[in-house]
PDB file of C-alpha atoms in Angstrom:
ATOM      1  CA  VAL A   7     -32.478  31.668  71.481  1.00 84.00           C
ATOM      2  CA  GLN A   8     -31.598  31.950  75.221  1.00 92.00           C
ATOM      3  CA  PRO A   9     -28.560  33.992  75.695  1.00 96.00           C
ATOM      4  CA  VAL A  10     -26.162  33.038  78.617  1.00 96.00           C
ATOM      5  CA  GLU A  11     -24.043  35.431  80.503  1.00 96.00           C
ATOM      6  CA  SER A  12     -20.534  34.779  82.211  1.00 96.00           C
ATOM      7  CA  GLY A  13     -17.813  36.864  83.755  1.00 96.00           C
ATOM      8  CA  GLY A  14     -19.457  38.781  86.541  1.00 94.00           C
ATOM      9  CA  GLY A  15     -17.703  39.439  89.779  1.00 97.00           C
ATOM     10  CA  SER A  16     -16.144  41.934  92.199  1.00 98.00           C
ATOM     11  CA  VAL A  17     -13.894  44.755  91.433  1.00 98.00           C
ATOM     12  CA  GLN A  18     -12.512  47.794  93.009  1.00 98.00           C
ATOM     13  CA  ALA A  19     -13.238  51.145  91.385  1.00 98.00           C
ATOM     14  CA  GLY A  20     -11.065  51.888  88.489  1.00 98.00           C
ATOM     15  CA  GLY A  21     -10.826  48.296  87.366  1.00 98.00           C
ATOM     16  CA  SER A  22     -11.856  46.203  84.612  1.00 98.00           C
ATOM     17  CA  LEU A  23     -14.228  43.355  83.982  1.00 98.00           C
ATOM     18  CA  ARG A  24     -15.324  41.354  80.816  1.00 98.00           C
ATOM     19  CA  LEU A  25     -18.729  40.009  80.472  1.00 98.00           C
ATOM     20  CA  SER A  26     -19.501  37.293  77.920  1.00 97.00           C
ATOM     21  CA  CYS A  27     -22.764  36.510  76.369  1.00 97.00           C
ATOM     22  CA  PHE A  28     -23.358  33.324  74.129  1.00 96.00           C
ATOM     23  CA  ALA A  29     -26.213  33.049  71.972  1.00 94.00           C
ATOM     24  CA  ALA A  30     -25.947  30.085  69.671  1.00 89.00           C
ATOM     25  CA  GLY A  31     -26.027  31.181  66.070  1.00 81.00           C
ATOM     26  CA  TYR A  32     -27.643  34.620  67.024  1.00 82.00           C
ATOM     27  CA  THR A  33     -24.769  37.045  66.317  1.00 75.00           C
ATOM     28  CA  GLY A  34     -24.053  38.370  62.974  1.00 75.00           C
ATOM     29  CA  ILE A  35     -25.786  40.289  60.243  1.00 72.00           C
ATOM     30  CA  GLY A  36     -29.632  40.629  60.766  1.00 76.00           C
ATOM     31  CA  HIS A  37     -29.453  39.793  64.502  1.00 86.00           C
ATOM     32  CA  CYS A  38     -29.475  42.535  67.208  1.00 93.00           C
ATOM     33  CA  MET A  39     -28.233  41.901  70.817  1.00 95.00           C
ATOM     34  CA  GLY A  40     -27.864  44.093  73.818  1.00 96.00           C
ATOM     35  CA  TRP A  41     -26.563  44.390  77.331  1.00 98.00           C
ATOM     36  CA  PHE A  42     -28.647  45.951  79.994  1.00 98.00           C
ATOM     37  CA  ARG A  43     -28.380  46.437  83.761  1.00 98.00           C
ATOM     38  CA  GLU A  44     -30.463  46.926  86.815  1.00 98.00           C
ATOM     39  CA  ALA A  45     -29.346  48.162  90.021  1.00 97.00           C
ATOM     40  CA  PRO A  46     -31.468  47.715  93.263  1.00 92.00           C
ATOM     41  CA  GLY A  47     -34.288  50.190  93.315  1.00 94.00           C
ATOM     42  CA  LYS A  48     -33.642  51.369  89.872  1.00 96.00           C
ATOM     43  CA  GLU A  49     -35.091  50.588  86.428  1.00 97.00           C
ATOM     44  CA  ARG A  50     -33.341  48.304  84.001  1.00 97.00           C
ATOM     45  CA  GLU A  51     -31.276  50.412  81.625  1.00 97.00           C
ATOM     46  CA  LYS A  52     -29.573  50.017  78.326  1.00 97.00           C
ATOM     47  CA  VAL A  53     -25.755  49.631  78.537  1.00 98.00           C
ATOM     48  CA  ALA A  54     -25.085  48.756  74.761  1.00 98.00           C
ATOM     49  CA  LEU A  55     -26.880  47.360  71.872  1.00 96.00           C
ATOM     50  CA  THR A  56     -26.617  46.717  68.205  1.00 94.00           C
ATOM     51  CA  ASP A  57     -29.384  47.912  65.757  1.00 90.00           C
ATOM     52  CA  LYS A  58     -30.272  46.497  62.467  1.00 87.00           C
ATOM     53  CA  GLY A  59     -27.731  48.539  60.708  1.00 87.00           C
ATOM     54  CA  GLY A  60     -24.968  46.790  62.723  1.00 86.00           C
ATOM     55  CA  ASN A  61     -24.388  50.045  64.807  1.00 92.00           C
ATOM     56  CA  ILE A  62     -23.318  49.737  68.450  1.00 95.00           C
ATOM     57  CA  ILE A  63     -25.214  52.235  70.581  1.00 96.00           C
ATOM     58  CA  PHE A  64     -24.040  52.813  74.238  1.00 98.00           C
ATOM     59  CA  GLY A  65     -25.894  54.369  77.132  1.00 97.00           C
ATOM     60  CA  ASP A  66     -24.701  57.818  78.150  1.00 97.00           C
ATOM     61  CA  SER A  67     -23.356  56.628  81.472  1.00 96.00           C
ATOM     62  CA  VAL A  68     -20.858  54.181  80.000  1.00 98.00           C
ATOM     63  CA  LYS A  69     -19.720  55.836  76.611  1.00 98.00           C
ATOM     64  CA  GLY A  70     -15.980  56.039  76.549  1.00 97.00           C
ATOM     65  CA  ARG A  71     -15.524  53.406  79.306  1.00 98.00           C
ATOM     66  CA  PHE A  72     -17.323  50.198  77.853  1.00 98.00           C
ATOM     67  CA  ARG A  73     -16.779  48.367  74.585  1.00 98.00           C
ATOM     68  CA  ILE A  74     -18.504  45.638  72.688  1.00 97.00           C
ATOM     69  CA  SER A  75     -16.619  42.735  70.996  1.00 96.00           C
ATOM     70  CA  ILE A  76     -18.569  40.330  68.723  1.00 93.00           C
ATOM     71  CA  ASP A  77     -17.348  37.061  67.424  1.00 92.00           C
ATOM     72  CA  ASN A  78     -19.818  35.473  65.094  1.00 89.00           C
ATOM     73  CA  ALA A  79     -17.793  32.299  64.853  1.00 91.00           C
ATOM     74  CA  LYS A  80     -18.238  31.600  68.629  1.00 93.00           C
ATOM     75  CA  SER A  81     -21.676  33.425  68.731  1.00 92.00           C
ATOM     76  CA  THR A  82     -20.409  35.760  71.498  1.00 94.00           C
ATOM     77  CA  PHE A  83     -21.387  39.196  72.311  1.00 95.00           C
ATOM     78  CA  ASP A  84     -18.958  40.497  74.921  1.00 97.00           C
ATOM     79  CA  LEU A  85     -19.029  43.556  77.101  1.00 98.00           C
ATOM     80  CA  GLN A  86     -15.551  44.995  78.149  1.00 98.00           C
ATOM     81  CA  MET A  87     -15.896  47.277  80.928  1.00 98.00           C
ATOM     82  CA  THR A  88     -13.086  49.689  82.142  1.00 98.00           C
ATOM     83  CA  SER A  89     -12.694  52.686  84.487  1.00 98.00           C
ATOM     84  CA  LEU A  90     -15.630  50.918  86.601  1.00 98.00           C
ATOM     85  CA  LYS A  91     -17.213  53.033  89.078  1.00 98.00           C
ATOM     86  CA  ALA A  92     -19.504  52.241  92.160  1.00 97.00           C
ATOM     87  CA  GLU A  93     -22.506  53.325  90.360  1.00 97.00           C
ATOM     88  CA  ASP A  94     -21.817  50.631  87.621  1.00 98.00           C
ATOM     89  CA  THR A  95     -22.716  47.947  90.442  1.00 98.00           C
ATOM     90  CA  ALA A  96     -25.768  46.098  89.054  1.00 98.00           C
ATOM     91  CA  MET A  97     -26.988  42.988  87.619  1.00 98.00           C
ATOM     92  CA  TYR A  98     -26.035  42.724  83.983  1.00 98.00           C
ATOM     93  CA  TYR A  99     -28.385  41.071  81.377  1.00 98.00           C
ATOM     94  CA  CYS A 100     -27.592  39.966  77.915  1.00 98.00           C
ATOM     95  CA  ALA A 101     -30.616  39.924  75.612  1.00 97.00           C
ATOM     96  CA  THR A 102     -31.484  39.036  72.037  1.00 95.00           C
ATOM     97  CA  ILE A 103     -33.380  41.776  70.181  1.00 94.00           C
ATOM     98  CA  LEU A 104     -35.997  41.836  67.501  1.00 92.00           C
ATOM     99  CA  CYS A 105     -34.209  44.229  65.080  1.00 90.00           C
ATOM    100  CA  ASP A 106     -37.229  45.577  63.317  1.00 91.00           C
ATOM    101  CA  ARG A 107     -39.353  46.162  66.373  1.00 89.00           C
ATOM    102  CA  GLY A 108     -36.575  47.141  68.733  1.00 88.00           C
ATOM    103  CA  VAL A 109     -37.756  44.931  71.588  1.00 93.00           C
ATOM    104  CA  VAL A 110     -36.138  42.280  73.563  1.00 95.00           C
ATOM    105  CA  GLU A 111     -36.905  38.835  72.522  1.00 94.00           C
ATOM    106  CA  ALA A 112     -35.277  36.774  75.138  1.00 96.00           C
ATOM    107  CA  TRP A 113     -33.147  37.757  78.423  1.00 97.00           C
ATOM    108  CA  GLY A 114     -30.348  35.873  80.019  1.00 97.00           C
ATOM    109  CA  GLN A 115     -30.198  34.846  83.582  1.00 97.00           C
ATOM    110  CA  GLY A 116     -27.955  37.790  84.531  1.00 97.00           C
ATOM    111  CA  THR A 117     -24.627  38.078  86.044  1.00 98.00           C
ATOM    112  CA  GLN A 118     -23.781  40.191  89.139  1.00 98.00           C
ATOM    113  CA  VAL A 119     -21.097  43.086  88.799  1.00 98.00           C
ATOM    114  CA  THR A 120     -20.029  44.720  92.168  1.00 98.00           C
ATOM    115  CA  VAL A 121     -17.665  47.681  92.191  1.00 98.00           C
ATOM    116  CA  SER A 122     -16.334  48.837  95.495  1.00 97.00           C
ATOM    117  CA  SER A 123     -15.066  52.285  96.032  1.00 91.00           C
TER     118      SER A 123
END
């Protein structure tokens, strides 16, 4: 399943943005998904992902500021970002993950988030 992201844009520091990821029929029990980001000159890093136990795991840099919302009926896996910082500026990617192996199965095309200070 190819995930499709939407909702990126530009915002001032301290603001909020919501990114949405649509993966037809993929959300729900037994399926894992994640949000990752890649800033210029940096490696792609984990933002948040679900594991096969249904737990949501956040990267250290976003804990307490970002939240995940899952709607199985709509097959969406949304990332709610608050208290944004300039260092959150990056291309954000949604991914489907093979739960048992913990590896990415498919990447979305990405959506840009720019936070100005």
